[in-house]
Coordinates of N, CA, C and O in Angstrom, one line a residue:
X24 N 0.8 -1.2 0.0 CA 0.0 0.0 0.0 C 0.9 1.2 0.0 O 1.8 1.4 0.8
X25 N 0.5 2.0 -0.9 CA 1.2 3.6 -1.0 C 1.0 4.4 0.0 O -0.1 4.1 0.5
X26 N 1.6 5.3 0.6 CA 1.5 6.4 1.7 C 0.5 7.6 1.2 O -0.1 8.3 1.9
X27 N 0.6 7.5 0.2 CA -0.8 8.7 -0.9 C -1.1 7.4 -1.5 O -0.4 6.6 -2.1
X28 N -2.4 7.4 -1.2 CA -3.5 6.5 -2.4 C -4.1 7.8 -3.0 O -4.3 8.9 -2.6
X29 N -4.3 7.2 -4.1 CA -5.1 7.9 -5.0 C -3.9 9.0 -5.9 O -4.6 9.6 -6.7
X30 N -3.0 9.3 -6.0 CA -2.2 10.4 -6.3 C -2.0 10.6 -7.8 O -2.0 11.7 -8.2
X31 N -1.8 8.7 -8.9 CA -2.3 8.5 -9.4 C -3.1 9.4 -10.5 O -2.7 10.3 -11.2
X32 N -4.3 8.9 -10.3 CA -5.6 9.4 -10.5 C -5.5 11.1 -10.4 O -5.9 11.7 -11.4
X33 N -5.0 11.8 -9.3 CA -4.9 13.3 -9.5 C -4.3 13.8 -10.1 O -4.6 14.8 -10.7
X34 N -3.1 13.0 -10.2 CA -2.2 13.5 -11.2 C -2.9 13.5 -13.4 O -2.3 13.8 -14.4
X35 N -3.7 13.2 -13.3 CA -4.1 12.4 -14.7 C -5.3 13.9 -15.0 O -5.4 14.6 -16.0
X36 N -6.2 14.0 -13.5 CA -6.9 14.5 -14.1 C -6.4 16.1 -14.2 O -7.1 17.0 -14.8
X37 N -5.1 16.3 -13.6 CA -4.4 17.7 -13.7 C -3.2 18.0 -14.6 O -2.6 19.0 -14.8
X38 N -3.0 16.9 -15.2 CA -2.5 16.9 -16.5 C -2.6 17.9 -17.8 O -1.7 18.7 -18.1
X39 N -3.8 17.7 -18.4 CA -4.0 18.8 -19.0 C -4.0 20.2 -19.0 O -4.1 20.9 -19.9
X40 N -3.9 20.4 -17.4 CA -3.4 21.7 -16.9 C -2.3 21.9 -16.3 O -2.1 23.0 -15.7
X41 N -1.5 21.0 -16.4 CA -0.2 21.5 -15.9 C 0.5 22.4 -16.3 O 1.0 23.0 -15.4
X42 N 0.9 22.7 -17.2 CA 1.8 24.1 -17.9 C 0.7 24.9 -16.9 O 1.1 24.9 -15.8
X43 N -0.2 25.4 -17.1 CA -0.8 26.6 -16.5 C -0.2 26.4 -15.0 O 0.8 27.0 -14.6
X44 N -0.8 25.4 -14.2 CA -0.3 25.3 -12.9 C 1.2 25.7 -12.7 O 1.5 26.5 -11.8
X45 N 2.0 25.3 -13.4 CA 3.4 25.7 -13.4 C 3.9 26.9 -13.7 O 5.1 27.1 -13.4
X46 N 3.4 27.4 -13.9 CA 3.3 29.2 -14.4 C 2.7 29.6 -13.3 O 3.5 30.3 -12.6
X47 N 1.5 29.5 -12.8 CA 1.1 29.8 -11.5 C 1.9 29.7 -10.3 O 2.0 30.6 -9.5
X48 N 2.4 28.5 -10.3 CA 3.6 28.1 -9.2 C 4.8 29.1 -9.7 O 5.1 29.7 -8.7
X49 N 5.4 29.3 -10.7 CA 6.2 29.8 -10.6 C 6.2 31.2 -10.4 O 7.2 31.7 -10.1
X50 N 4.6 32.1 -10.5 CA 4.8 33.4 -10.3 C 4.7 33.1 -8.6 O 5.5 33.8 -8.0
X51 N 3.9 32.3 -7.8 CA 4.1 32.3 -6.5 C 5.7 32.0 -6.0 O 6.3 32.6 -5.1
X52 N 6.1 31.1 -6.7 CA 7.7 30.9 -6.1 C 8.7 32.6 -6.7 O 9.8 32.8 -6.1
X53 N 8.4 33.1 -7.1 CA 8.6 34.1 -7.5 C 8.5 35.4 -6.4 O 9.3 36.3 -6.3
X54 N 7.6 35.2 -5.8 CA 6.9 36.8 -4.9 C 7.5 36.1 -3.8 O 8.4 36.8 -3.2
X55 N 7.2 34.6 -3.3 CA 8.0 34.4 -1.8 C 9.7 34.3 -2.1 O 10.3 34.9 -1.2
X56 N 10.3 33.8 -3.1 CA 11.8 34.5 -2.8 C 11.8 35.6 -3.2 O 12.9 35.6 -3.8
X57 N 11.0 37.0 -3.4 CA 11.6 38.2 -3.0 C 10.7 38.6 -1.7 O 10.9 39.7 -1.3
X58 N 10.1 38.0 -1.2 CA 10.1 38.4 0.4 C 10.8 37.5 1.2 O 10.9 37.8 2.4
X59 N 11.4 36.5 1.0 CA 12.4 35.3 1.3 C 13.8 36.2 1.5 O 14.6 35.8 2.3
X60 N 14.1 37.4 0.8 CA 14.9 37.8 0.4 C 14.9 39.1 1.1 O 15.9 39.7 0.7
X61 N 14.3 39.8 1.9 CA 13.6 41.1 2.8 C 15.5 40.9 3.8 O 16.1 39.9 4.1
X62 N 15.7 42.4 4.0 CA 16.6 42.8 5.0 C 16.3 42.3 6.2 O 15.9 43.1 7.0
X63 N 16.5 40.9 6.6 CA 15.9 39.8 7.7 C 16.9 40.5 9.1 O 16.7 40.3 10.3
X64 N 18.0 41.4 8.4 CA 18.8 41.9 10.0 C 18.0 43.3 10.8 O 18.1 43.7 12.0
X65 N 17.2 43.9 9.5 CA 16.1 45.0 10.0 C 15.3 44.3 11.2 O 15.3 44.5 12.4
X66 N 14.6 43.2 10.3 CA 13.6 42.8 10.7 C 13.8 42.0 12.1 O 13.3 42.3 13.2
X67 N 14.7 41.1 12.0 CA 15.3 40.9 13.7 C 15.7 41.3 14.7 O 15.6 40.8 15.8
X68 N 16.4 42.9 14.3 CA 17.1 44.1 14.6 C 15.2 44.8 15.8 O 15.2 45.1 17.0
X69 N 14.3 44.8 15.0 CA 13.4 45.0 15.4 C 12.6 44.6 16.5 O 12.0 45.1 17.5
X70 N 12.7 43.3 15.8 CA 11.7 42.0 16.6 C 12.4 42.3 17.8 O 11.7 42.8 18.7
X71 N 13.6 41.9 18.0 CA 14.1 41.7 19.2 C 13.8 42.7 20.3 O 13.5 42.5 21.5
X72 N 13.9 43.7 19.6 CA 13.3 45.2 20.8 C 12.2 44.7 21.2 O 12.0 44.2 22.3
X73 N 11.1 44.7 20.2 CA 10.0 44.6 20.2 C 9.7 43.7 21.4 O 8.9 43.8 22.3
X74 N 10.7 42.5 21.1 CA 10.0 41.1 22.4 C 10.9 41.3 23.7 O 10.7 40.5 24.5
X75 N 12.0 42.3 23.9 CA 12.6 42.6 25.0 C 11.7 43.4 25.9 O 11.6 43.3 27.1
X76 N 10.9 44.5 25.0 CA 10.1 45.3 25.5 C 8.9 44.9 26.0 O 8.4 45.3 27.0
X77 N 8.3 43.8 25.2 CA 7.2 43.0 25.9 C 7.4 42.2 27.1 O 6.5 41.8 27.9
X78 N 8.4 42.0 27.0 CA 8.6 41.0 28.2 C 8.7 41.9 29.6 O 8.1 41.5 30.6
X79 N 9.4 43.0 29.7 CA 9.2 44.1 30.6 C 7.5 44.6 30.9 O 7.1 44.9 32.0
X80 N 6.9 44.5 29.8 CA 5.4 45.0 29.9 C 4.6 44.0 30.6 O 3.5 44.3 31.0
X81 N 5.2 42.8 30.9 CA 4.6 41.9 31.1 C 4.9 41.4 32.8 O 4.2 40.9 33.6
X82 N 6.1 41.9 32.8 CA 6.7 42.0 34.2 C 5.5 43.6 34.7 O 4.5 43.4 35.3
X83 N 5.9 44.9 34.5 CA 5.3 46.1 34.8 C 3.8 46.2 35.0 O 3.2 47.0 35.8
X84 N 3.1 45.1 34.1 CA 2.0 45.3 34.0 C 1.0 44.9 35.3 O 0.3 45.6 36.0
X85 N 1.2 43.7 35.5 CA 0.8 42.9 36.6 C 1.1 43.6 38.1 O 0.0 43.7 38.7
X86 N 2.1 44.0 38.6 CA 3.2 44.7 39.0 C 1.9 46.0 39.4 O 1.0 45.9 40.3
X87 N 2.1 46.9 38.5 CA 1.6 48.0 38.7 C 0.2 48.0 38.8 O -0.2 48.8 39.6
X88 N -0.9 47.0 37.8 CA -2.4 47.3 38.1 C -2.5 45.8 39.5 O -3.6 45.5 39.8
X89 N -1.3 45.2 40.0 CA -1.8 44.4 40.6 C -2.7 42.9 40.4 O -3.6 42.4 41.0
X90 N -2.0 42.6 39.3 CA -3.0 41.9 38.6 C -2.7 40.4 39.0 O -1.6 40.3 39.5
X91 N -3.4 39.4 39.0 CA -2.8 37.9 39.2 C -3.6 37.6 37.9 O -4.4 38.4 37.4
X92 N -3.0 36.0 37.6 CA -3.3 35.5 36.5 C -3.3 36.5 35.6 O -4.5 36.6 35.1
X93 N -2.2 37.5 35.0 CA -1.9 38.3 34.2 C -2.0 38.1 33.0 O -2.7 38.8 32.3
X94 N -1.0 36.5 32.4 CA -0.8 35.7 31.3 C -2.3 35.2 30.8 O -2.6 35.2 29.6
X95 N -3.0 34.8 31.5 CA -4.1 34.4 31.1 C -5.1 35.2 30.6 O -6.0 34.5 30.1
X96 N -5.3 36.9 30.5 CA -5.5 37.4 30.1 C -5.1 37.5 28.5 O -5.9 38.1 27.9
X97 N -4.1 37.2 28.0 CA -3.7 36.8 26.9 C -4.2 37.7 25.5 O -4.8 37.4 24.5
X98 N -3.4 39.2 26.3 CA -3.7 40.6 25.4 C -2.6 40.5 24.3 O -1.7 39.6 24.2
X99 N -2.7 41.4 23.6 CA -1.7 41.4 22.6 C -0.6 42.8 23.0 O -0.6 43.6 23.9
X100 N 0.3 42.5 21.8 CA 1.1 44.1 22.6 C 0.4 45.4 22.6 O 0.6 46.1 23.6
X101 N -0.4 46.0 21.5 CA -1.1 47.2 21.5 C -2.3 47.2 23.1 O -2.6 48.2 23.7
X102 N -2.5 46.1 23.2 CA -3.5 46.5 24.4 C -2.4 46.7 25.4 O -2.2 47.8 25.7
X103 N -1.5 45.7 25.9 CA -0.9 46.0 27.1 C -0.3 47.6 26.7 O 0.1 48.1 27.8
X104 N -0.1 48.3 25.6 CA 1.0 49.3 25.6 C -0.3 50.3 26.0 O -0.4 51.4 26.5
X105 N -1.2 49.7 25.5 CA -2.4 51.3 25.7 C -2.8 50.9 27.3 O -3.4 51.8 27.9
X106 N -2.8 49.8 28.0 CA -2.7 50.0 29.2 C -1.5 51.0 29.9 O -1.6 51.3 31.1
X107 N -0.5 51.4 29.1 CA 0.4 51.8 30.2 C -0.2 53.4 30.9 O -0.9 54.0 30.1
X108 N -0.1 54.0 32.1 CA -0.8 55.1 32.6 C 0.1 56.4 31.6 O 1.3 56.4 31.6
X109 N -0.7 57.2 31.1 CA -0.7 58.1 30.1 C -0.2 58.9 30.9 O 0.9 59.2 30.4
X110 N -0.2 59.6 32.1 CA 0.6 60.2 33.4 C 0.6 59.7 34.4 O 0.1 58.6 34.8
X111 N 1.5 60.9 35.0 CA 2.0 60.8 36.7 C 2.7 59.6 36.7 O 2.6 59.2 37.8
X112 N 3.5 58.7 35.8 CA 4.2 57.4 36.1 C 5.6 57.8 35.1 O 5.5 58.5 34.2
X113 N 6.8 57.1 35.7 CA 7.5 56.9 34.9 C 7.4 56.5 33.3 O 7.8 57.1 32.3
X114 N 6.8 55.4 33.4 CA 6.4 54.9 32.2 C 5.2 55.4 31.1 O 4.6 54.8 30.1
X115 N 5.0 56.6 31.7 CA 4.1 57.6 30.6 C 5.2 58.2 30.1 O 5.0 58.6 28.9
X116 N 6.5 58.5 30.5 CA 7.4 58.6 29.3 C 7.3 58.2 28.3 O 7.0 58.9 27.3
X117 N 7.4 56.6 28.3 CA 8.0 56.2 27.4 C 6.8 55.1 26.5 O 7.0 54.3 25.6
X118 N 5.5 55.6 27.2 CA 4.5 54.7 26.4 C 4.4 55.4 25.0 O 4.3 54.6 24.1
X119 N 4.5 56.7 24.6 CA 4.3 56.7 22.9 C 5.4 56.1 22.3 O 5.3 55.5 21.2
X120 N 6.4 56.1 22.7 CA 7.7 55.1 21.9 C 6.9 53.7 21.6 O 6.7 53.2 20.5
X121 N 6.7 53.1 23.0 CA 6.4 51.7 23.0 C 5.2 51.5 21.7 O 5.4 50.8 20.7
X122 N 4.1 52.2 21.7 CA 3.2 51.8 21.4 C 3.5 52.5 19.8 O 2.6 52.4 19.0
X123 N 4.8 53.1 19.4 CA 5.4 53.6 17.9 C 6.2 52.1 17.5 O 6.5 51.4 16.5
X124 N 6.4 52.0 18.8 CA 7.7 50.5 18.0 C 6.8 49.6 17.8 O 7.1 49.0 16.7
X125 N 5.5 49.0 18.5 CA 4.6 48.0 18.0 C 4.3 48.5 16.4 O 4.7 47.9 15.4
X126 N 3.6 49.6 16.4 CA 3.7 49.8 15.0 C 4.6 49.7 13.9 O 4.3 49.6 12.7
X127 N 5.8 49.8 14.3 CA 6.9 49.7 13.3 C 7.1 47.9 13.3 O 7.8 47.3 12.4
X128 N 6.6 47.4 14.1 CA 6.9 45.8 13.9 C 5.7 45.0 13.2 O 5.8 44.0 12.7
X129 N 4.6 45.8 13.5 CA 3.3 45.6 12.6 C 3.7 45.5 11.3 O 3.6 44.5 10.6
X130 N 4.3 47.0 10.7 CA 4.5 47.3 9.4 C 5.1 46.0 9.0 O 4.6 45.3 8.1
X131 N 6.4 45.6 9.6 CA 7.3 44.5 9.0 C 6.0 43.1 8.7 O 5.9 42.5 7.6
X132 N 5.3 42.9 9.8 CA 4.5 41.7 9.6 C 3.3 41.9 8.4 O 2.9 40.9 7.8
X133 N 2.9 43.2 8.2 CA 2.3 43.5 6.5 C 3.1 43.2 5.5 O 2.5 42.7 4.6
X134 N 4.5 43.5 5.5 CA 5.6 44.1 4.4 C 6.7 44.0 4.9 O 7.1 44.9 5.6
X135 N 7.6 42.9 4.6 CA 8.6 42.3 5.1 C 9.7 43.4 4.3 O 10.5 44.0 5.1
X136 N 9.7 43.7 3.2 CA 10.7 44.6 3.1 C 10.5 46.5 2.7 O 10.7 47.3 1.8
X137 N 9.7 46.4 4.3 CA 9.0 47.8 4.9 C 10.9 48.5 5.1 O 11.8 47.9 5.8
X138 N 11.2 49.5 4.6 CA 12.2 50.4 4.9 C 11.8 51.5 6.0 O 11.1 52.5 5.6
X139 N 12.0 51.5 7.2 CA 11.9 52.4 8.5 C 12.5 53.9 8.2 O 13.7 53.9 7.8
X140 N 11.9 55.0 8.3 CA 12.0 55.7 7.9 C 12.2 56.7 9.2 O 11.1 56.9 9.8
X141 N 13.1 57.2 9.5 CA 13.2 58.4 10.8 C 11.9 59.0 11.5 O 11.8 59.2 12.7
X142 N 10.7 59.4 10.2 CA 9.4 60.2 10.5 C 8.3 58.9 11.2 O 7.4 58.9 12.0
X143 N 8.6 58.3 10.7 CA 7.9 57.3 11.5 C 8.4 56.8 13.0 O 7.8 56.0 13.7
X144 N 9.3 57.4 13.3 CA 9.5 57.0 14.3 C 9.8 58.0 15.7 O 10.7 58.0 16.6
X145 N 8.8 59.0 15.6 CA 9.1 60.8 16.0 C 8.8 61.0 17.2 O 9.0 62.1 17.8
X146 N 8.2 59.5 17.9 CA 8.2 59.8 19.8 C 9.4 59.0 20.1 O 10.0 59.3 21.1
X147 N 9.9 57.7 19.4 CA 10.4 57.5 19.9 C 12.0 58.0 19.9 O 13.0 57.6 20.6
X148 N 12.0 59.0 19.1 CA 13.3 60.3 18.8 C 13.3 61.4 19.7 O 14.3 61.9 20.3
X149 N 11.5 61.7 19.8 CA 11.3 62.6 21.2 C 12.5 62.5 22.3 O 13.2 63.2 22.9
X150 N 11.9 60.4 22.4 CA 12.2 60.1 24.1 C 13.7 59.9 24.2 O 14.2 59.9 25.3
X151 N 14.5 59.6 23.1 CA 16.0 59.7 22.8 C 16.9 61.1 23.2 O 18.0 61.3 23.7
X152 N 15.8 62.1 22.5 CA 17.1 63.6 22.3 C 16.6 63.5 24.3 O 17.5 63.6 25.0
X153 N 15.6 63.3 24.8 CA 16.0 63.8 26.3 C 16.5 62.1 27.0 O 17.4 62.2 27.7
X154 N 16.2 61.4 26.9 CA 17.0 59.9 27.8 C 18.5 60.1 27.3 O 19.4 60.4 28.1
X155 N 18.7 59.9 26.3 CA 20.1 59.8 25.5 C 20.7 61.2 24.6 O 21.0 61.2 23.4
X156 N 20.6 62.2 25.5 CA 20.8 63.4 24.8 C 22.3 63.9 24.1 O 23.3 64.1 24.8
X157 N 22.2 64.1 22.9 CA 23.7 63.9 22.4 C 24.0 63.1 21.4 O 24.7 63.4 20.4
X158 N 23.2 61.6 21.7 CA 23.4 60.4 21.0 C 23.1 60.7 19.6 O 22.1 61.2 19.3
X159 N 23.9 60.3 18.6 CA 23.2 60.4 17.1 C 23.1 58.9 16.9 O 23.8 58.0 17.6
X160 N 22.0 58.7 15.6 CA 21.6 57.4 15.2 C 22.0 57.8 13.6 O 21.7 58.9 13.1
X161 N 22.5 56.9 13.2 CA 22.3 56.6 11.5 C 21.4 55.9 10.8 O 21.3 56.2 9.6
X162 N 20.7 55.0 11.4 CA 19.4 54.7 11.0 C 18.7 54.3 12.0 O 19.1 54.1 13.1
X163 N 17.1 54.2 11.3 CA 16.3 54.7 12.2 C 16.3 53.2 13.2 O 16.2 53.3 14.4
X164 N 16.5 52.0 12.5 CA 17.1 50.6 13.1 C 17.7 51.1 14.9 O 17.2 51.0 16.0
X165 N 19.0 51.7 14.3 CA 20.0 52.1 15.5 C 19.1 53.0 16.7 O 19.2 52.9 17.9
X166 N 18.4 53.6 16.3 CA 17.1 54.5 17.4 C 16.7 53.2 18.2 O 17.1 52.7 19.2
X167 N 15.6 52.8 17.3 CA 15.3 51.9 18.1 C 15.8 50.7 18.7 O 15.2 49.9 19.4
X168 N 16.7 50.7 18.5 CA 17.9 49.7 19.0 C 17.8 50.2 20.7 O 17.5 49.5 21.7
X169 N 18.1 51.5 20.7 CA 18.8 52.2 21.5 C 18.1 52.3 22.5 O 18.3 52.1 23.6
X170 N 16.6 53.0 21.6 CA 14.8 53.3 22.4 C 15.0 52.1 23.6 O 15.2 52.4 24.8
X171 N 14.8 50.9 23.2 CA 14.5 49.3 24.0 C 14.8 49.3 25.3 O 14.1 48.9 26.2
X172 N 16.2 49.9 25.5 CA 16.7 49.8 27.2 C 16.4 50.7 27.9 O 16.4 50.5 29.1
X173 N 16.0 51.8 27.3 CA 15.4 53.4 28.0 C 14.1 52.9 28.2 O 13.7 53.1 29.4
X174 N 13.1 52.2 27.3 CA 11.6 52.1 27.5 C 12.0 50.8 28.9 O 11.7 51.0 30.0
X175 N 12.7 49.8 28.5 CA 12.9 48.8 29.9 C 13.3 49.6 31.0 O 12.7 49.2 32.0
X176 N 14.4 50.9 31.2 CA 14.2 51.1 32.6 C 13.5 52.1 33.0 O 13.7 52.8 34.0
X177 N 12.5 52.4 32.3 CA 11.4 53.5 32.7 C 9.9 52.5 33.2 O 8.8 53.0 33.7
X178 N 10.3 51.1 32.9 CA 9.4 50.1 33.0 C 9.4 49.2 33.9 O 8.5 48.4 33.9
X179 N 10.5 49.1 34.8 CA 11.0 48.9 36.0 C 10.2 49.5 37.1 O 9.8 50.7 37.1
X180 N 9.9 48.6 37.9 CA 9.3 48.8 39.3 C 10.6 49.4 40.3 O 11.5 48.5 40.6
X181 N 10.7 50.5 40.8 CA 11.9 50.5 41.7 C 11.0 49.8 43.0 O 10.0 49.1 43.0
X182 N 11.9 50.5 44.5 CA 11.6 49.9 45.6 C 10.4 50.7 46.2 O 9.8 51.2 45.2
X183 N 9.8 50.9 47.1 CA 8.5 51.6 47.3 C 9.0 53.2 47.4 O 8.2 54.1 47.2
X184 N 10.6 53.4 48.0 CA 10.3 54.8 48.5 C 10.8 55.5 47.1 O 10.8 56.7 47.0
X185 N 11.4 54.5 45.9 CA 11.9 55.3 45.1 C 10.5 55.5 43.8 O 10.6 56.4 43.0
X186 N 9.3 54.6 43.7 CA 8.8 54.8 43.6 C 7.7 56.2 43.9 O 6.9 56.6 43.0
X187 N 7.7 56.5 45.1 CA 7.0 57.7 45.7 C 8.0 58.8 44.6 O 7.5 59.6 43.9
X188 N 9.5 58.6 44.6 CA 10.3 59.9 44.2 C 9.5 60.0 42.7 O 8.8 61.0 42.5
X189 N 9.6 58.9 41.9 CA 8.9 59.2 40.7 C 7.5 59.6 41.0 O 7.4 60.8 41.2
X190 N 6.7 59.2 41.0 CA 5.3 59.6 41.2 C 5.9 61.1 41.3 O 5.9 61.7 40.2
X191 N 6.5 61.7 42.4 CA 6.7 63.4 42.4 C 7.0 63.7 41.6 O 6.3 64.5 41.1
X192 N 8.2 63.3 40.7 CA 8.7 63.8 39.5 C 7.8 63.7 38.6 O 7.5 64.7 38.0
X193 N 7.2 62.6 38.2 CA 6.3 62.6 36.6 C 5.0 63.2 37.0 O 4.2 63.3 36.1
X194 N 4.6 63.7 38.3 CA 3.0 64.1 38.3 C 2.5 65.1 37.3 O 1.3 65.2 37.0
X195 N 3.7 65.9 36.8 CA 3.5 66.8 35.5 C 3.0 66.4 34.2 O 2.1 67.0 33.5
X196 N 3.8 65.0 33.8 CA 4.1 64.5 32.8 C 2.9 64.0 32.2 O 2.3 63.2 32.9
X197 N 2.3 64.0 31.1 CA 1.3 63.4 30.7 C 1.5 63.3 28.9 O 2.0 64.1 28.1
X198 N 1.2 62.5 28.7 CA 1.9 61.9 26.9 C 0.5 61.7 26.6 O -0.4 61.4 27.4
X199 N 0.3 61.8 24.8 CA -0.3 62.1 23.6 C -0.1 60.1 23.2 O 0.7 59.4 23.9
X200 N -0.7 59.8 22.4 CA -0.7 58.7 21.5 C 0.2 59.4 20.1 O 0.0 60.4 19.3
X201 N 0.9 58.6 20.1 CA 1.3 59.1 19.0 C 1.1 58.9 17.3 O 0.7 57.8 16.9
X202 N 1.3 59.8 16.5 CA 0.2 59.6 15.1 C 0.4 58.0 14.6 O -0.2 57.6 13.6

């Protein structure tokens, strides 16, 4: 007995169409090696923020609204980033960045060879010229490279009494969604 029965028989009645099928196949083999073929060090270069930053969100989140069975809630990154408090927290710094870099990792998962462009990335440049002031980037990659460790320690739980210091300091602070 064959491992495909019947294969035979498929092959007979797709016969007559094979040149076409083959043409078809070949314009599909075609479109996936040029996204096969996408700047995979962008897109990694990315990802990786992306899932360093989630994993802090995921620590902060629970953490800060006091949450148990957090995981189980089983949000995606845009919800947990639009949970973060818009003021009076450290981490209203740095929530338009976060919730700009989901977007910029979105784009890759529409359009693998999406080129990041500096304007697209304009809170999280904001939160650079003051965390990292000085710092230049050559592409917009290198920003967000850089963004990841500033949004993780603004996402950090300190100890209770250094938390009170922040609360004083950010009670001004209040951040926009960014476009």
């Amino acid at each position: 007995m064959r491992e495909i029965e019947g294969i035979d028989e498929a092959m007979a009645v797709l016969k007559p169409y094979w040149e076409e099928i083959e043409d078809n196949f070949d314009r599909h083999n075609h479109r996936f090696l040029q996204l096969a073929g996408a700047d995979h060090d962008s897109i990694g270069r990315v990802l990786r923020a992306h899932l360093v930053v989630e994993s802090l969100l995921n620590t902060y989140l629970p953490e800060y609204f006091g949450l148990e069975d957090f995981d189980e809630l089983r949000l995606s990154f845009a919800q947990k980033a639009k949970m973060l408090p818009a003021a009076k927290s450290s981490a209203s710094f740095v929530r338009p960045g976060i919730i700009q870099l989901n977007k910029v990792r979105n784009k890759f998962g529409h359009q693998l060879n999406h080129i990041v462009e500096f304007q697209e990335i304009n809170s999280i440049m904001q939160i650079l010229d003051i965390a990292r002031s000085g710092a230049k980037f050559d592409t917009p990659i290198d920003a967000i490279e850089a963004f990841a460790p500033v949004a993780c320690a603004f996402l950090s739980i300190p100890p209770k009494h250094l938390q009170e210091a922040f609360v004083e300091a950010f009670k001004n602070v209040h951040t926009e969604l960014p476009d």
